[in-house]
Coordinates of C-alpha atoms and ligand atoms in Angstrom, one line a residue:
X287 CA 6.2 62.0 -39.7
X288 CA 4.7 62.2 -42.7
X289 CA 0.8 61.9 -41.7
X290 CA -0.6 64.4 -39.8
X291 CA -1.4 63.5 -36.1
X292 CA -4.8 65.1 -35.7
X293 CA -6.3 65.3 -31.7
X294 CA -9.1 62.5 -32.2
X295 CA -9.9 61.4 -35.8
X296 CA -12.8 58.3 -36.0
X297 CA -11.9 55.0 -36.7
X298 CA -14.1 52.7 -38.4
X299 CA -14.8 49.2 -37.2
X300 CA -15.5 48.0 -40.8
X301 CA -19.0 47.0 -39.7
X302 CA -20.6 50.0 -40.4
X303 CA -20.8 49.3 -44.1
X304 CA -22.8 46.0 -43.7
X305 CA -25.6 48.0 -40.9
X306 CA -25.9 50.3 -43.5
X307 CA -26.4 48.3 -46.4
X308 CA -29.0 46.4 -44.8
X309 CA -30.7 50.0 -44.2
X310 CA -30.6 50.8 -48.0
X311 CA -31.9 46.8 -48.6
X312 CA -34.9 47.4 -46.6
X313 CA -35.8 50.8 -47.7
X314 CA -35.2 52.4 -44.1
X315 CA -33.9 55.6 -44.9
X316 CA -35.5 57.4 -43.0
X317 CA -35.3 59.0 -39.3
X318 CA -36.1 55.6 -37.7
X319 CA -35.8 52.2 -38.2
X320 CA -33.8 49.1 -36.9
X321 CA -30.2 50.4 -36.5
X322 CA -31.7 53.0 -34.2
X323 CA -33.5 50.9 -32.1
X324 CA -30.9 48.5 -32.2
X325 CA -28.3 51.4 -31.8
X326 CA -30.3 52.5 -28.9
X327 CA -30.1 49.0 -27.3
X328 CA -26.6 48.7 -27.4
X329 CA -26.0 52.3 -26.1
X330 CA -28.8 51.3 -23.3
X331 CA -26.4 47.7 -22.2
X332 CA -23.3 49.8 -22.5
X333 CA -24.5 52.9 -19.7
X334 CA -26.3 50.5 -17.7
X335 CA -23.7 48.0 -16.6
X336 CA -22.1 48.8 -13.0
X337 CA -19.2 47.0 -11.5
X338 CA -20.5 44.6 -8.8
X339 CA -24.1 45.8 -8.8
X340 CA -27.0 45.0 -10.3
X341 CA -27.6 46.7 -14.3
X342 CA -29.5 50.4 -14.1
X343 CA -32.7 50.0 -16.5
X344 CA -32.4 53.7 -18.2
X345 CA -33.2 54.6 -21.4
X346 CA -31.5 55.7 -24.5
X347 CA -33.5 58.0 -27.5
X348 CA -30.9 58.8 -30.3
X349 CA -31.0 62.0 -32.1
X350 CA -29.3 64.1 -34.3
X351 CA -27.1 65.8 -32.4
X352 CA -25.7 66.4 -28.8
X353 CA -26.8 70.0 -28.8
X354 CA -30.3 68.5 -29.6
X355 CA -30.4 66.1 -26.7
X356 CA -29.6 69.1 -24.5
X357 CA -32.0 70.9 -25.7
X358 CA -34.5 68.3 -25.4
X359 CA -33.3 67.6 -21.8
X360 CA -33.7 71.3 -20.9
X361 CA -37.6 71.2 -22.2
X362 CA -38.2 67.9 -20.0
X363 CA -37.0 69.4 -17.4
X364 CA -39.4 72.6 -17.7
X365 CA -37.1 75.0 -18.9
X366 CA -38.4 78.3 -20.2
X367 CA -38.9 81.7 -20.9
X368 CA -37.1 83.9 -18.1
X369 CA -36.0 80.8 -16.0
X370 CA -32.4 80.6 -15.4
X371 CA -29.9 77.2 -15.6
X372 CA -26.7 76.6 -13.8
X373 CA -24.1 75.3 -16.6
X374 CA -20.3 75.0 -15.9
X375 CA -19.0 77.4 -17.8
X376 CA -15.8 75.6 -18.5
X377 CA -17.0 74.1 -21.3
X378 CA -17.8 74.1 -25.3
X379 CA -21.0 76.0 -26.0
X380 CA -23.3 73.2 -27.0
X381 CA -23.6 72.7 -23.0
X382 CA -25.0 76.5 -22.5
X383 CA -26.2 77.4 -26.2
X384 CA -29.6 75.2 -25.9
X385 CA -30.7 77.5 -22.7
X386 CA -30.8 80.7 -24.5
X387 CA -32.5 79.0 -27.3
X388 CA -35.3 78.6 -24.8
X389 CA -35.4 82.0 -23.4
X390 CA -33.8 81.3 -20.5
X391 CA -30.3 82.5 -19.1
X392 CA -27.6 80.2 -18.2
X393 CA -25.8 81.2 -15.0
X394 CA -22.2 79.8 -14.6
X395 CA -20.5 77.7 -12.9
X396 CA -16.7 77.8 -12.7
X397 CA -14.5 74.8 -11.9
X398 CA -12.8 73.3 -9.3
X399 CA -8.4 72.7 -9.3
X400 CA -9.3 68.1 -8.8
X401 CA -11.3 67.7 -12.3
X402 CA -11.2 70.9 -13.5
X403 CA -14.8 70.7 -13.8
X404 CA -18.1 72.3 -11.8
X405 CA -17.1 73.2 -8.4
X406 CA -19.7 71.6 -5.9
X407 CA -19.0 74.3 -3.1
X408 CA -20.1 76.9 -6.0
X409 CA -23.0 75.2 -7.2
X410 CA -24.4 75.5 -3.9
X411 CA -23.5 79.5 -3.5
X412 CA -25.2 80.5 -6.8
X413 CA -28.4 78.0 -5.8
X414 CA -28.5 80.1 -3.2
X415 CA -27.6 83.6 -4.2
X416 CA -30.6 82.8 -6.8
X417 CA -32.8 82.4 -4.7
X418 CA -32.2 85.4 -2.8
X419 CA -31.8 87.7 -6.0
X420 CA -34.9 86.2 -8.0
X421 CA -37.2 84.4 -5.8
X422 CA -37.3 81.8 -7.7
X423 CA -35.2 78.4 -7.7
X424 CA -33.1 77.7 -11.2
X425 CA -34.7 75.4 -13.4
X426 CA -31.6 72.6 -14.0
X427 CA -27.9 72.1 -13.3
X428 CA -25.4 71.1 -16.1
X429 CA -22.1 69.8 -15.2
X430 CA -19.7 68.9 -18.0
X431 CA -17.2 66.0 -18.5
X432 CA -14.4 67.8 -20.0
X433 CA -11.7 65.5 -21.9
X434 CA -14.0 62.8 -20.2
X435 CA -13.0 63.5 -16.5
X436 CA -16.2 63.2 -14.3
X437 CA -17.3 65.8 -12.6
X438 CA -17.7 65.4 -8.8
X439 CA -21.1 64.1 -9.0
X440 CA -21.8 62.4 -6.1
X441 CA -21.4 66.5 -4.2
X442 CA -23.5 67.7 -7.1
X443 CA -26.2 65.2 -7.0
X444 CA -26.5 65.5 -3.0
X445 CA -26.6 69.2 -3.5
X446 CA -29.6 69.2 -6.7
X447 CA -31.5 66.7 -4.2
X448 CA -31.0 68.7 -1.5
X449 CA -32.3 72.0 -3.3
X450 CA -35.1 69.8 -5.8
X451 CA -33.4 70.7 -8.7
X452 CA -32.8 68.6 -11.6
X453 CA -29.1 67.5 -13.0
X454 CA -28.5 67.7 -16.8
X455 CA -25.2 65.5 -17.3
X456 CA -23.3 66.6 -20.5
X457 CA -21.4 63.6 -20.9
X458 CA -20.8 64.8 -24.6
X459 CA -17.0 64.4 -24.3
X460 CA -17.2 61.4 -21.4
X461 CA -18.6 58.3 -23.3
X462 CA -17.4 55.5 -21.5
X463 CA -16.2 57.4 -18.5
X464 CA -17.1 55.7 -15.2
X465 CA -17.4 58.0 -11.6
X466 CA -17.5 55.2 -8.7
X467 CA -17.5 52.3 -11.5
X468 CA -21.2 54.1 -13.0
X469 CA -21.4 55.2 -16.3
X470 CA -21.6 59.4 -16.4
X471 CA -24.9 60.4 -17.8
X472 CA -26.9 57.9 -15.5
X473 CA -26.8 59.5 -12.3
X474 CA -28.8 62.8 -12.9
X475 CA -32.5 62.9 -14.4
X476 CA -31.3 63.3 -18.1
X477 CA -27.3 62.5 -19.5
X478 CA -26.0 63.7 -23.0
X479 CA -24.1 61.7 -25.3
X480 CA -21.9 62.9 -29.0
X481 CA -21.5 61.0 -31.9
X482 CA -19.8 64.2 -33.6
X483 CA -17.2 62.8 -35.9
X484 CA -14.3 63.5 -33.3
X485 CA -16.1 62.2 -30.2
X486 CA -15.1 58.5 -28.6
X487 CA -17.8 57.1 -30.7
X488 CA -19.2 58.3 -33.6
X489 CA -22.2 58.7 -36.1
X490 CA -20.3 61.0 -38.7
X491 CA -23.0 63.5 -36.6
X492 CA -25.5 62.5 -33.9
X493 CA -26.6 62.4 -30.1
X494 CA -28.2 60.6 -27.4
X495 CA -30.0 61.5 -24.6
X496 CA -30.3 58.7 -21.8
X497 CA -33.8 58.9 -20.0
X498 CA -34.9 58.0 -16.4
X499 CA -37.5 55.6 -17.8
X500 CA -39.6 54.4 -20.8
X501 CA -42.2 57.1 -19.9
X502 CA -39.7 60.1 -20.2
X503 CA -38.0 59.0 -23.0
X504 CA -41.5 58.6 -25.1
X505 CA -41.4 62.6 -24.0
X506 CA -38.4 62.6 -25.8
X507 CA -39.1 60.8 -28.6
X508 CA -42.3 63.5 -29.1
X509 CA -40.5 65.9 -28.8
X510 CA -37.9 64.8 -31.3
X511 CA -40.6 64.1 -33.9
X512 CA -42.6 67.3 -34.5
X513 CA -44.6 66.3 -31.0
X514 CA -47.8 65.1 -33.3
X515 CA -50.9 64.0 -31.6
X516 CA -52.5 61.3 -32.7
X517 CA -55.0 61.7 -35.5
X518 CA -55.7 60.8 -39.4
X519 CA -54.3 64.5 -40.2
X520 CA -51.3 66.3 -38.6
X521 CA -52.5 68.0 -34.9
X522 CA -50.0 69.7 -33.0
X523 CA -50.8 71.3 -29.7
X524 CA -47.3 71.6 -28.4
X525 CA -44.0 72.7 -30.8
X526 CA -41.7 70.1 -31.3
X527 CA -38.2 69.9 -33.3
X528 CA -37.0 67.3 -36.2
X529 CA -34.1 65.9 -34.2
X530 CA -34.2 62.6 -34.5
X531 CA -31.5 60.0 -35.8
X532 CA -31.2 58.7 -39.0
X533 CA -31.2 55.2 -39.5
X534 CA -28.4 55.4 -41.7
X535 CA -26.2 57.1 -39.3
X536 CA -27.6 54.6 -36.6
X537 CA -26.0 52.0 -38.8
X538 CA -22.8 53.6 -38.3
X539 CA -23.0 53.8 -34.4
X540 CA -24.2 50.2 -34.3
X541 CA -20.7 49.4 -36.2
X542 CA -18.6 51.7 -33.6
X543 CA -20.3 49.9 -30.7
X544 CA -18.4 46.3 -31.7
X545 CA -15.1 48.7 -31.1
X546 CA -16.2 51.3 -28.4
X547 CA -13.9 49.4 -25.5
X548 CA -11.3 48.8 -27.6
X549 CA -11.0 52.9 -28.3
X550 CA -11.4 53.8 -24.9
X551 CA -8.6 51.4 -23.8
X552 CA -6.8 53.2 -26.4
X553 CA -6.9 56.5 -25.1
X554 CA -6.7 55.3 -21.9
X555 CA -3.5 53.7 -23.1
X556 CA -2.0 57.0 -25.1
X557 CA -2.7 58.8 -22.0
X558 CA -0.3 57.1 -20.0
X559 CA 1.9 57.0 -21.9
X560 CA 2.2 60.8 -21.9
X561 CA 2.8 60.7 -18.3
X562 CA 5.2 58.8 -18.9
X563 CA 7.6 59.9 -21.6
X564 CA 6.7 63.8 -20.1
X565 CA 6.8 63.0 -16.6
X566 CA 10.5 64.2 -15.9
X567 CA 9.8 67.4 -18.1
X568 CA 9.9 70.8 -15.6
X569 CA 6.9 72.9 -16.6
X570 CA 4.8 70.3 -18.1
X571 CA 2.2 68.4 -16.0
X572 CA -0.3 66.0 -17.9
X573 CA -4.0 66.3 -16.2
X574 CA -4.9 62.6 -15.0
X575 CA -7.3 61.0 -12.8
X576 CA -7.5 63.3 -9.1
X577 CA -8.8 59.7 -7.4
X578 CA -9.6 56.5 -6.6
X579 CA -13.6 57.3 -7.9
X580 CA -12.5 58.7 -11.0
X581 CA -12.5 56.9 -14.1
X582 CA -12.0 59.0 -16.9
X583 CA -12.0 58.2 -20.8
X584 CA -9.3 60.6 -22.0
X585 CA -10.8 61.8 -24.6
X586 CA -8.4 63.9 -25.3
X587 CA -5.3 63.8 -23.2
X588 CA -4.3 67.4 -21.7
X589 CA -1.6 69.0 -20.5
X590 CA -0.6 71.9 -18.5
X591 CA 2.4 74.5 -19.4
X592 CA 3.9 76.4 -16.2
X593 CA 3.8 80.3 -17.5
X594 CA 7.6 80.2 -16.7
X595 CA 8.3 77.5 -18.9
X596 CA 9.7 79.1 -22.2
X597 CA 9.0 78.1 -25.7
X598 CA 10.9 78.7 -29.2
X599 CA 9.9 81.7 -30.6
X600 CA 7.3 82.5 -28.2
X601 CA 8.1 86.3 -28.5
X602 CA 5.7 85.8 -32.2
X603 CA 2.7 84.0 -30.6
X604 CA -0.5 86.2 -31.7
X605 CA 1.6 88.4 -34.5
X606 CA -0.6 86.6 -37.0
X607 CA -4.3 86.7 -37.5
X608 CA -5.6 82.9 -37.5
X609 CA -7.4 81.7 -40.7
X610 CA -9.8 78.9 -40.5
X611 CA -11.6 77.8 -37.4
X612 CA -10.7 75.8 -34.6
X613 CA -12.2 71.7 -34.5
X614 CA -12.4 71.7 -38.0
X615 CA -15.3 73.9 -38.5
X616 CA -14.1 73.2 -42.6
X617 CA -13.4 77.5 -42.7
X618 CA -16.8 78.1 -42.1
X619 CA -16.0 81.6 -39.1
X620 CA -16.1 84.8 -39.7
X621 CA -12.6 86.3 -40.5
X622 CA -11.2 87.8 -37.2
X623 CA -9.2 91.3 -37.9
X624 CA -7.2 91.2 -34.7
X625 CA -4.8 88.9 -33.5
X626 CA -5.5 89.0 -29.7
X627 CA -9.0 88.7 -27.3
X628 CA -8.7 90.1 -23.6
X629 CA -9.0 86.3 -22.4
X630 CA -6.3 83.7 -24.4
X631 CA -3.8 81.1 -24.0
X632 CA -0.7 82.4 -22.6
X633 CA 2.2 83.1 -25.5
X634 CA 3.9 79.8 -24.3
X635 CA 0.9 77.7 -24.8
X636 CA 0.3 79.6 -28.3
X637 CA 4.0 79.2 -29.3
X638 CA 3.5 75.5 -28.8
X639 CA 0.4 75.1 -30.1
X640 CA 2.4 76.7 -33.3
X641 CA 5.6 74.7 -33.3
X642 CA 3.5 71.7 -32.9
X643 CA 1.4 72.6 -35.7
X644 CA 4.3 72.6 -38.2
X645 CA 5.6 69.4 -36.9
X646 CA 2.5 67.7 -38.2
X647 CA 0.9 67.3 -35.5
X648 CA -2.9 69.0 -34.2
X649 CA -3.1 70.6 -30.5
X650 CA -5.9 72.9 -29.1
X651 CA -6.4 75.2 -26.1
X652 CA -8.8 73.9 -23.5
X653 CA -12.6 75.4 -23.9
X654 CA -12.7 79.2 -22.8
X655 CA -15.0 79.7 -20.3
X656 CA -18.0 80.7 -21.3
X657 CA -18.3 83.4 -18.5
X658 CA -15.4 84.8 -20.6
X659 CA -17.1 84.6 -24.1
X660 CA -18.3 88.5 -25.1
X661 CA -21.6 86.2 -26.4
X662 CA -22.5 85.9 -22.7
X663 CA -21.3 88.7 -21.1
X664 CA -24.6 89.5 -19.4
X665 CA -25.0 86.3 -17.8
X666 CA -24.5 85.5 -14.2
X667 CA -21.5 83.7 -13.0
X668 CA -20.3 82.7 -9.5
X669 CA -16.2 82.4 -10.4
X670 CA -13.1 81.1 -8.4
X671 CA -11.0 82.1 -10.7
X672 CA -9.6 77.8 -11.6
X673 CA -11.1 78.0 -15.5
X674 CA -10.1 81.1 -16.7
X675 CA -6.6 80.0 -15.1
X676 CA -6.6 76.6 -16.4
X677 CA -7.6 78.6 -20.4
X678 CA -4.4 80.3 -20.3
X679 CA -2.3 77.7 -19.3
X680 CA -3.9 74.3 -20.7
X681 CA -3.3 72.1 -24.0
X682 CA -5.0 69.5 -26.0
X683 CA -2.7 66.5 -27.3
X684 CA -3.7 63.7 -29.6
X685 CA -5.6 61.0 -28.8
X686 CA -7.6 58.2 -30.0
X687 CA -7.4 55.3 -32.1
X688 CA -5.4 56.5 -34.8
X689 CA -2.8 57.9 -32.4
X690 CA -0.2 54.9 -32.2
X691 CA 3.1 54.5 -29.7
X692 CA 5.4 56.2 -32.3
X693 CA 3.0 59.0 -32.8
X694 CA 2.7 59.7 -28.7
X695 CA 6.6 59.7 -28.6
X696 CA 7.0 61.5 -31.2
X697 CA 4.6 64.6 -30.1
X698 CA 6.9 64.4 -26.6
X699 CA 9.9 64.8 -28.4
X700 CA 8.5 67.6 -30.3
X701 CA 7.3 69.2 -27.1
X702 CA 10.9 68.4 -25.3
X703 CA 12.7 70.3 -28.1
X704 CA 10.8 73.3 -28.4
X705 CA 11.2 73.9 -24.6
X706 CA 14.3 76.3 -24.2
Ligands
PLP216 C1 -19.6 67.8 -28.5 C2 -20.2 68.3 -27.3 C3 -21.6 68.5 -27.2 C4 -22.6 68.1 -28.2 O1 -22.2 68.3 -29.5 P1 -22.8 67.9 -30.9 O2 -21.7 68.3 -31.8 O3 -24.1 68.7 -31.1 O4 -23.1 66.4 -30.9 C5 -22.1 69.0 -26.0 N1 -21.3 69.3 -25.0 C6 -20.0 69.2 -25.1 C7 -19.2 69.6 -23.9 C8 -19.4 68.7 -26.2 O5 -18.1 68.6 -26.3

């Protein structure tokens, strides 16, 4: 190969360029404008269709980021100083980050084997053991799509109704994932989207955060804009955040929504075709759908590596300090001085992640779990021990549009031949 396969690289539609332009011709270069209302209508069409009943009638506010539209969900939902959120702590940190910048403390949540996301049965034991230990009931629950799998969230939702509490869905990573043919981010009180470049969809950097109704997503919308009241001169009787979207970038999302189903049937396309060429390979076992209510995106398409299995030259995984960051971070970390963490990806995974590497082509560990990150080591966490498992033996493979048929057979090849 002589292009390098990364895991999920955007695709333009070629549209883009002409929602832009017409953003530059009418002077709306600014935080607002037509491409994000019109960027919000589309997003609003595509979450609110459901197969064989009638359309949902939520709401979509675009902003800058994912990590805003968490943030913003966490306020609306009343989040603050000393209160404490239940987050799945298999994740990537934008899920738990916006709690602590509130004050609060994220308790997690680890996963269950099925979707390898929030287990319900644990959800409900830490709701509980809260209670007990504070007195007081936790503010919000976050499940995660990781990869795009949904979480189980017709358990979790009974659960949350059941206890009052409201469900943030960080469907950051699960864009066009479906649980019981609805659209994830549309069954709890707020949902997250990404438009990070690497996401399913993207706005070279942006977020949504889809609303109950009008009223709530107005909140939003204050929120997003300084929260100004309204007079002649700038009044503020609440703090508020810049994080709304750029037209511009709006422009861009409005171009990737003419192609968003034709990317997800792409991944959904490399995907099986994994299981396929790797299905007959002892040792590797390709994560896919645990049921019939499942409908996941595959955002990125993962695999897991039996710690028997033996890889080439696995006896020099970790011998070498990394340099650079992981997802592309463009170098910007601070320079590690040891090789090793007490929580990491067994050597087999490592030594493919490496022998994969020089074949061109980009893998990545799943997300360590945050209960395992020394950042939160003084949150709570109710544990099964399935994520931290699932860390040290899980892989990321390519996906996405740029990933064609030769690509996918050629990473299985790779994979088959550095198996001894
Ligand atoms: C990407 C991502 C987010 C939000 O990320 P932004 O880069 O801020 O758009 C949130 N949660 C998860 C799980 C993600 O993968």
């Amino acid at each position: 190969m002589k292009e390098r396969i990364l895991l999920c690289l955007a695709h333009m539609s070629g549209k883009e360029m002409d929602f832009i332009k017409e953003a530059f011709a009418d002077n709306w270069v600014v935080p607002m404008g037509p491409n994000v209302t019109g960027f919000e209508k589309d997003l609003e069409a595509f979450v609110n269709k459901r197969e064989g009943l009638p359309a949902l009638e939520k709401k979509v506010v675009c902003l800058s980021a994912g990590t805003a539209a968490v943030h913003l969900a966490l306020i609306a939902c009343g989040v603050g100083y000393g209160d404490e959120v239940l987050v799945q702590s298999f994740t990537f940190c934008a899920s738990s980050h916006p709690i602590t910048y509130l004050g609060a403390t994220p308790v997690f949540i680890d996963s269950e084997k099925e979707s390898w996301n929030m287990d319900p049965d644990l959800l409900e034991e830490a709701i509980k053991d809260r209670i007990a230990k504070t007195g007081k009931k936790p503010k919000a629950i976050i499940p995660v799509a990781l990869y795009g799998m949904p979480y189980r969230i017709d358990r979790i939702m009974e659960i949350a109704n059941r206890y009052e509490i409201p469900v943030i869905e960080d469907g950051a990573e699960g864009f066009g994932s479906n649980f019981n043919g609805q659209a994830l981010g549309t069954f709890g009180e707020y949902g997250v989207l990404s438009f990070n470049g690497n996401k399913m969809i993207t706005t070279s950097g942006g977020g949504a955060l889809i609303c109950p109704d009008a009223d709530k997503a107005r909140e939003i919308l204050w929120y997003a804009t300084q929260a100004r009241e309204s007079y002649p001169y700038y009044q503020h009787e609440a703090i508020g955040y810049n994080y709304r979207m750029s037209n511009i970038c709006a422009g861009i999302g409005r171009g990737q929504m003419t192609i968003v189903d034709e990317h997800i049937a792409h991944h959904k396309h490399v995907q099986e075709l994994y299981c396929e060429l790797l299905k007959d390979v002892p040792g590797i076992t390709m994560h896919t759908n645990p049921g019939a209510e499942y409908d996941s995106n595959f955002w990125l398409c993962t695999a897991t590596l039996d710690p028997e299995l033996r890889i080439k030259n696995q006896e020099n995984a970790y011998k070498q300090v990394i340099t650079g960051a992981v997802g592309g971070a463009a170098g910007v970390t601070h320079a590690s001085t040891c090789a090793t963490t007490d929580c990491q990806p067994n050597d087999n995974v490592e030594a493919l992640r490496m022998a994969l590497d020089s074949a061109g082509i980009e893998s990545r560990p799943l997300w360590k779990p945050m209960h395992k990150q020394p950042v939160y080591r003084n949150a709570p966490a109710y544990t099964n021990g399935v994520s931290e498992a699932l860390f040290k033996v899980g892989i990321c493979l390519p996906a996405g549009p740029w990933v064609t048929d030769e690509h996918v057979r050629y990473i299985a090849e790779q994979i088959k031949a550095n198996i001894i």
